[in-house]
Tab-separated table of C-alpha atoms in Angstrom:
chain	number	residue	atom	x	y	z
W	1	UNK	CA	2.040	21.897	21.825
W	2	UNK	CA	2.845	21.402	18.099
W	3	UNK	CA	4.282	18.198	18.572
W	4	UNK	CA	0.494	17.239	20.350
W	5	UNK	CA	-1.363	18.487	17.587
W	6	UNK	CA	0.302	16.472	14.999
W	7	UNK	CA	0.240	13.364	17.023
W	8	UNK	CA	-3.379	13.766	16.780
W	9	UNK	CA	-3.370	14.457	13.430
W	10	UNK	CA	-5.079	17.884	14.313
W	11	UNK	CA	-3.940	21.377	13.652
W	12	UNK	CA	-7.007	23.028	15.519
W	13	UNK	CA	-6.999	20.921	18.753
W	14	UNK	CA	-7.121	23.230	21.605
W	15	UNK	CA	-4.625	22.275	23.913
W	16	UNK	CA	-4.689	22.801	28.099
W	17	UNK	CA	-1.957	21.097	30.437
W	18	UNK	CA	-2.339	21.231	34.045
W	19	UNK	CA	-0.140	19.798	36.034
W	20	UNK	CA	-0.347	19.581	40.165
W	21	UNK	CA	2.572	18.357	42.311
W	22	UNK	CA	1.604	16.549	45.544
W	23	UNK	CA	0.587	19.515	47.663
W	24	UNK	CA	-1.791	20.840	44.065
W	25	UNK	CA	0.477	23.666	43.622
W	26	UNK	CA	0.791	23.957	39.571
W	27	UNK	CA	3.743	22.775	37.813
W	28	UNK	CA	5.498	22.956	34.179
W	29	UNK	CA	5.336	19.975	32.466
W	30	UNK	CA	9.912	20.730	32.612
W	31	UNK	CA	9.723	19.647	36.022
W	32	UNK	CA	7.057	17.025	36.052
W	33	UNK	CA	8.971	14.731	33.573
W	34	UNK	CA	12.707	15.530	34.221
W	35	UNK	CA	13.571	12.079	32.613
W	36	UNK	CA	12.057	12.762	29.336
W	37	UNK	CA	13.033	16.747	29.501
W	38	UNK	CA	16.698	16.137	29.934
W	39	UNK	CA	16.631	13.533	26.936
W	40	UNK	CA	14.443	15.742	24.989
W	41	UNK	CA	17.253	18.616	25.670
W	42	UNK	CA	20.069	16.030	24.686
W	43	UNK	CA	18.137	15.790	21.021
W	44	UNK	CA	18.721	18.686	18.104
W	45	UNK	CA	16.858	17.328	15.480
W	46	UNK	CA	13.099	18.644	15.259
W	47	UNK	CA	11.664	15.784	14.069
W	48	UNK	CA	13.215	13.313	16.666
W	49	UNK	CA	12.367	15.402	19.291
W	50	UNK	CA	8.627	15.263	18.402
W	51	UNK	CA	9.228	11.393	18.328
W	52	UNK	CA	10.328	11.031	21.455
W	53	UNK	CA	7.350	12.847	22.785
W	54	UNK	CA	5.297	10.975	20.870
W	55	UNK	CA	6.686	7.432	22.231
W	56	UNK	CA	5.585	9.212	25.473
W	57	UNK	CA	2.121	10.076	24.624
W	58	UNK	CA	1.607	6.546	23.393
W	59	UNK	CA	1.234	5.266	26.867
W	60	UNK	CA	-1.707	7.692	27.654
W	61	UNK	CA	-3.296	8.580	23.774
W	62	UNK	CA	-2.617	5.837	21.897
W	63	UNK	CA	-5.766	4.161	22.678
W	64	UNK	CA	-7.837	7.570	22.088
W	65	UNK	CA	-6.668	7.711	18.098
W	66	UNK	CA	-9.037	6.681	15.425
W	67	UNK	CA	-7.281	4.155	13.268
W	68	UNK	CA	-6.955	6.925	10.267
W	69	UNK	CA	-5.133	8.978	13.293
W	70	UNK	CA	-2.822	5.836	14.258
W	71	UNK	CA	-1.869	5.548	10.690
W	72	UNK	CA	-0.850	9.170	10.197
W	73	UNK	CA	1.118	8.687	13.433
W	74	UNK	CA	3.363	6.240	12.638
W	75	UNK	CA	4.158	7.676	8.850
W	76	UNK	CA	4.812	11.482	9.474
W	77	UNK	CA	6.841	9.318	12.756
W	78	UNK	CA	9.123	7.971	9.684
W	79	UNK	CA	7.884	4.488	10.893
W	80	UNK	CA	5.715	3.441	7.327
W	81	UNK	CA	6.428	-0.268	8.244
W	82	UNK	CA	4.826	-0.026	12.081
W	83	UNK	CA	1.614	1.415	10.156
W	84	UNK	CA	1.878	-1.077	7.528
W	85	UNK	CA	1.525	-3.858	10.614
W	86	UNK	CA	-1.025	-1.882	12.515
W	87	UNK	CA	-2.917	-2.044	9.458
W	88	UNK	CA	-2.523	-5.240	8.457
W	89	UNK	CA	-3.714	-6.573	11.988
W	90	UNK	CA	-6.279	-3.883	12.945
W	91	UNK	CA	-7.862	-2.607	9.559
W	92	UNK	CA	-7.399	-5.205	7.088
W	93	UNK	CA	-10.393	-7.308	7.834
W	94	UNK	CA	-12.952	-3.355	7.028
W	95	UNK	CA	-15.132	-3.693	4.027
W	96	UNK	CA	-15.466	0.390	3.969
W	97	UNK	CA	-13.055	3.013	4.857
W	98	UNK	CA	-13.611	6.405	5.643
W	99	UNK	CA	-12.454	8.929	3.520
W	100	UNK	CA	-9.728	9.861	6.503
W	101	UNK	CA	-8.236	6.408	6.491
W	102	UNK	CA	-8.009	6.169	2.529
W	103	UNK	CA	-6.376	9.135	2.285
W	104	UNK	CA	-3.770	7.874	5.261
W	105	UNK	CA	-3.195	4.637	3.570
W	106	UNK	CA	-2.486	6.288	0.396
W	107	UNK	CA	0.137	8.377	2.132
W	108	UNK	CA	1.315	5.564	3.815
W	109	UNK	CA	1.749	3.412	0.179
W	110	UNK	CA	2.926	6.376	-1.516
W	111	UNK	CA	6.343	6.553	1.543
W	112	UNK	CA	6.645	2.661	0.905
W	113	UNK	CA	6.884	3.841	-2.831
W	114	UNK	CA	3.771	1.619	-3.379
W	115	UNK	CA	2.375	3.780	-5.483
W	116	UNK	CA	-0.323	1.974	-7.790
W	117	UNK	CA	-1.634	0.768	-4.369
W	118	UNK	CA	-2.088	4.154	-2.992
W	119	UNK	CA	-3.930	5.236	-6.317
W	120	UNK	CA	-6.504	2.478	-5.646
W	121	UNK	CA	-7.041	3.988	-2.363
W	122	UNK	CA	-7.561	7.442	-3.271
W	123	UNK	CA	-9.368	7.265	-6.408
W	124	UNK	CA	-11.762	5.424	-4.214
W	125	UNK	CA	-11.714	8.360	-1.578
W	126	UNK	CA	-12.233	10.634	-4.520
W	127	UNK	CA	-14.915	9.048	-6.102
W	128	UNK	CA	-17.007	8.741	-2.885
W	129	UNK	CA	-16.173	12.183	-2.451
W	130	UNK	CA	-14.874	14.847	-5.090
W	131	UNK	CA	-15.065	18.218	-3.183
W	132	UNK	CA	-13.140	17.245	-0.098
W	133	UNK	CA	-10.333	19.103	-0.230
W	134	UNK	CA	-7.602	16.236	1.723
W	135	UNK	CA	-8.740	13.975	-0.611
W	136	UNK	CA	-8.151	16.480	-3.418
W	137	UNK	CA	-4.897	17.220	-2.445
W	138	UNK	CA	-3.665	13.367	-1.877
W	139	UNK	CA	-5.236	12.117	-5.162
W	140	UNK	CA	-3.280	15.248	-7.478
W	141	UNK	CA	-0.086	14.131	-5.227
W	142	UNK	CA	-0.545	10.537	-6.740
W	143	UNK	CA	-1.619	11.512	-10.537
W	144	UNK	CA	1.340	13.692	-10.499
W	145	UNK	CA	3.552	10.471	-9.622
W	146	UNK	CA	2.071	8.175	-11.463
W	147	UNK	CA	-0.717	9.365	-13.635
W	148	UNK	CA	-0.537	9.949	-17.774
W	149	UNK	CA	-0.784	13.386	-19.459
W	150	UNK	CA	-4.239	13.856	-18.714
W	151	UNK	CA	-4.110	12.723	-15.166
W	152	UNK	CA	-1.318	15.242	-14.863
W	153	UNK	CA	-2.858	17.758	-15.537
W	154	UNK	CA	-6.240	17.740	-13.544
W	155	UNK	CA	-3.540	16.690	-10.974
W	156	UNK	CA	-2.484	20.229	-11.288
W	157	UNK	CA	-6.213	21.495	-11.284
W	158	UNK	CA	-7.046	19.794	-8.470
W	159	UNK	CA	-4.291	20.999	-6.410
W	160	UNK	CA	-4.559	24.686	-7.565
W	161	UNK	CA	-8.410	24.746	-6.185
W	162	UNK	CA	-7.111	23.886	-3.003
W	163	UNK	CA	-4.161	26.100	-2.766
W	164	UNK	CA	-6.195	29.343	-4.122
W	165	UNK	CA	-8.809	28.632	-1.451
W	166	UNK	CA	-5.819	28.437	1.211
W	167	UNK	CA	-4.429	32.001	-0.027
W	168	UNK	CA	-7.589	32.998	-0.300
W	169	UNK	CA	-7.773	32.558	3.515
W	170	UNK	CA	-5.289	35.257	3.790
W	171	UNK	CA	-3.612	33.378	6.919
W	172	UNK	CA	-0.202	32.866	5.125
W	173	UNK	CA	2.490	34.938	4.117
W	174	UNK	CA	3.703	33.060	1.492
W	175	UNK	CA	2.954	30.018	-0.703
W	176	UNK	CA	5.198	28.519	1.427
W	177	UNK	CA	3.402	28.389	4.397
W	178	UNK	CA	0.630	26.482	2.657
W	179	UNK	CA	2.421	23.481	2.808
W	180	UNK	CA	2.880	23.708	6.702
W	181	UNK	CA	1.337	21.701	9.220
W	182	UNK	CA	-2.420	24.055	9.751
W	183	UNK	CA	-5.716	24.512	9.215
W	184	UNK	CA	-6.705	23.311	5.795
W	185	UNK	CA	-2.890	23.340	4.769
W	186	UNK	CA	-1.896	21.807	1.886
W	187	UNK	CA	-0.203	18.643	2.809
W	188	UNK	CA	1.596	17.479	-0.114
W	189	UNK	CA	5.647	16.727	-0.515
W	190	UNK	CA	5.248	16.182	-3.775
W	191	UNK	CA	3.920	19.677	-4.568
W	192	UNK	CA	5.947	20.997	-1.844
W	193	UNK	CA	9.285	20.029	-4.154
W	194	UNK	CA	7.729	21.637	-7.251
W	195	UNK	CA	6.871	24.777	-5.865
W	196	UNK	CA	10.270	25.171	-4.193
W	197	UNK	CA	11.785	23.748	-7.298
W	198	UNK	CA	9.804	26.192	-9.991
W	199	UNK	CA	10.628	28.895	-7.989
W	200	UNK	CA	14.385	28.158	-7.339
W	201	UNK	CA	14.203	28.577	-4.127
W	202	UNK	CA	17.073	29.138	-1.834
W	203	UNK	CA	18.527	26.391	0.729
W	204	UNK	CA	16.707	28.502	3.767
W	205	UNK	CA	13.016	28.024	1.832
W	206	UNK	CA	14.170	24.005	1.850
W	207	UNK	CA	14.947	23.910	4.923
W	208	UNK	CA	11.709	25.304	5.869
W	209	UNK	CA	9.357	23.294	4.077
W	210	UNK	CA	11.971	20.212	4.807
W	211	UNK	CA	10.463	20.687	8.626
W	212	UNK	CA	7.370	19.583	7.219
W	213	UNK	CA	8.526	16.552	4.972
W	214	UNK	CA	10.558	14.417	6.829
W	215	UNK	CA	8.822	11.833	6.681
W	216	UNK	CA	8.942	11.728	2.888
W	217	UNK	CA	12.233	10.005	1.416
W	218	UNK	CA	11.565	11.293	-2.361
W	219	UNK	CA	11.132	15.263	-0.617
W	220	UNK	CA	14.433	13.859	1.093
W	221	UNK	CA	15.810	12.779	-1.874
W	222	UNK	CA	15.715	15.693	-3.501
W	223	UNK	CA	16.731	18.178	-1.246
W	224	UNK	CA	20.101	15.856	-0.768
W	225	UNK	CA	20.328	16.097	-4.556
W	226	UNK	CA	20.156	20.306	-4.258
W	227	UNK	CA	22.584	20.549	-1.274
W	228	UNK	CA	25.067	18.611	-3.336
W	229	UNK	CA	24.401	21.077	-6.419
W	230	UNK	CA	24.743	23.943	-4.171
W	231	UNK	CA	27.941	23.093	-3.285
W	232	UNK	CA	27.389	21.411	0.226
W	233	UNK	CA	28.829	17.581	-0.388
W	234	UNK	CA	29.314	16.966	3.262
W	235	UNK	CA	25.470	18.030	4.615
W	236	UNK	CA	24.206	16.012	1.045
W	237	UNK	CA	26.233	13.308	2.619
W	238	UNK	CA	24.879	13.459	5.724
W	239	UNK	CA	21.469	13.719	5.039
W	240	UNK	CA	21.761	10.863	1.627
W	241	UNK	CA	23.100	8.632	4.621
W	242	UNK	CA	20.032	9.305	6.994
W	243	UNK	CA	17.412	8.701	4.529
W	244	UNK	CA	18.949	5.429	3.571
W	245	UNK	CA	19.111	4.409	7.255
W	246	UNK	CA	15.414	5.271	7.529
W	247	UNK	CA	13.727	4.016	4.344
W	248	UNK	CA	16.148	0.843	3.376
W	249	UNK	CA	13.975	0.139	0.294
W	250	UNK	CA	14.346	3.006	-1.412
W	251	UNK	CA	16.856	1.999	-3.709
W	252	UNK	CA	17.920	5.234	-5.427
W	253	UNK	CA	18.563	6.707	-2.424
W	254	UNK	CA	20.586	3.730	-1.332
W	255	UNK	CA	22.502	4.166	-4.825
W	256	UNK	CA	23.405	7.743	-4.339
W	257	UNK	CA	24.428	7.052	-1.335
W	258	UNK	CA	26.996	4.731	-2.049
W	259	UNK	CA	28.052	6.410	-4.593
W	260	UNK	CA	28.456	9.611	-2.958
W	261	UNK	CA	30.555	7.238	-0.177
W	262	UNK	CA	33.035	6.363	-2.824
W	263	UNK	CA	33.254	10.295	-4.426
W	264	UNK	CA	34.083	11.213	-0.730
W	265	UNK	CA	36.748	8.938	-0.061
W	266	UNK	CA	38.638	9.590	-3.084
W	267	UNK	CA	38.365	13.175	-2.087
W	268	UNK	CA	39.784	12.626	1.099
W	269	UNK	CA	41.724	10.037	-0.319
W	270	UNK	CA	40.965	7.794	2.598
W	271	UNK	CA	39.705	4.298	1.818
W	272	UNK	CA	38.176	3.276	4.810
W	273	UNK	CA	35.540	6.459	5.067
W	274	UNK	CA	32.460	5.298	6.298
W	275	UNK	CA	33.066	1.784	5.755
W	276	UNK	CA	30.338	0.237	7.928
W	277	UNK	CA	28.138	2.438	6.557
W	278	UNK	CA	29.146	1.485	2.933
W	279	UNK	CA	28.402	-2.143	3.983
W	280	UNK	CA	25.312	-1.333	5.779
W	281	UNK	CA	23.720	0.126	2.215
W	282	UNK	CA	25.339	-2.398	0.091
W	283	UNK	CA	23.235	-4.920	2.343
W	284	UNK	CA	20.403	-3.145	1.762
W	285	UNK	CA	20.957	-2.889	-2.345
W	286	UNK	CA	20.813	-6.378	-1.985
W	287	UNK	CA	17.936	-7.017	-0.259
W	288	UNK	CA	15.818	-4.936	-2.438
């Protein structure tokens, strides 16, 4: 059901499955698709789960999403590039864009780590319009990156009128939850990382709000960088190693990585550790 709501790009969608075998007796969905259930089962990982089931929905919803929607489903899918086509060959020709699809392709820039190109996009969205609060949230996610003192800190303004209003709500228990997929959440890695980061939170609180980043290699980045602080080489490892296999261009990833390769197998003293990896993310240095 969760996994359906995000595809959509849609925390409030209300959500009924019916499904009739041949005689119209009613049926879980378990035993409709035993194919895709007993892969799904096979699969530990949250966020691959949800992307199997949404390479399932795209042969019956793809064609329903808006093109902001499409966007949003390939990113938070960790597949930037596939949006970056879609774009290219579906949206590129628009003389106006929505507010919804400028603050998409803004996320979308900011996980290619184009980030001057995502500021054009949202500064437009928040010229056109100031009080929405998406667009406020995505345009104090870029000044924060990339902005100068000033642009810092109404970054920080304009992300605290957006939070307070969320508490406000009372529908959270903690600050936390703000940053998790809901109505009017927060969705920002960026400030995601500072508030767990400010408030030193502990390796549980990352792995919660990590559920909700996935999709982000600098949120990934960082956490990596606090497992291997906390003492936890081997999961820093694994995840450093993940991240570069998803987002090849990010090079300091790609340089950790590597590096972390080479700590490892003098560790272990074993000089083959990894080794197709190693070559896999030296390729990639390269390519940058």
């Amino acid at each position: 059901m969760e996994a359906f709501k995000r595809y959509h790009s849609d925390p409030s969608l209300g959500i009924e499955i019916e499904i009739k075998d041949d005689n119209g007796n009613l049926i879980n969905s378990h035993q409709a698709y035993t194919e895709l259930f007993n892969e799904w089962q096979g699969i530990q990982s949250k966020w691959d789960r949800m992307s199997l089931l949404y390479q399932f929905w795209d042969q019956s919803q793809f064609d329903k999403l808006e093109d902001w929607q499409v966007i949003e489903r390939f990113v938070k899918d960790r597949y930037p590039k596939k949006a970056l086509q879609y774009f290219e060959e579906k949206m590129s020709d628009k003389r106006h864009f929505i507010k919804e699809e400028l603050v998409a392709l803004s996320k979308l820039h900011r996980v290619l780590l184009n980030n001057p190109i995502a500021k054009e996009y949202i500064e437009t969205a928040y010229h056109d319009h100031p009080e929405d609060d998406a667009v406020k949230v995505e345009y104090a996610t870029v000044l924060h990156i990339i902005g100068n003192h000033s642009e810092k800190e109404l970054s920080h303004q304009l992300f605290n009128e957006v939070l307070d209003k969320k508490i406000q709500r009372n529908d959270t228990e903690s600050v936390f939850d703000c940053f998790r997929f809901s109505e009017g959440y927060t969705d920002s890695s960026i400030f995601a990382m500072l508030y767990l980061m400010n408030a030193e939170a502990d390796n549980d609180t990352w792995d919660y709000v990590a559920e909700e980043y996935y999709y982000c290699p600098v949120f990934r980045y960082e956490h990596a960088v606090l497992l291997a602080q906390s003492e936890n080489p081997m999961r820093a490892l694994a995840k450093l190693t993940s991240l570069s296999q998803e987002f090849p261009w990010f090079r300091t990833a790609l340089e950790s990585t590597i590096g972390n390769i080479k700590s490892v197998r003098k560790q272990l003293n074993s000089p083959d550790f990894m080794e197709k990896e190693l070559q896999e993310f030296q390729t990639s240095l390269k390519n940058i």
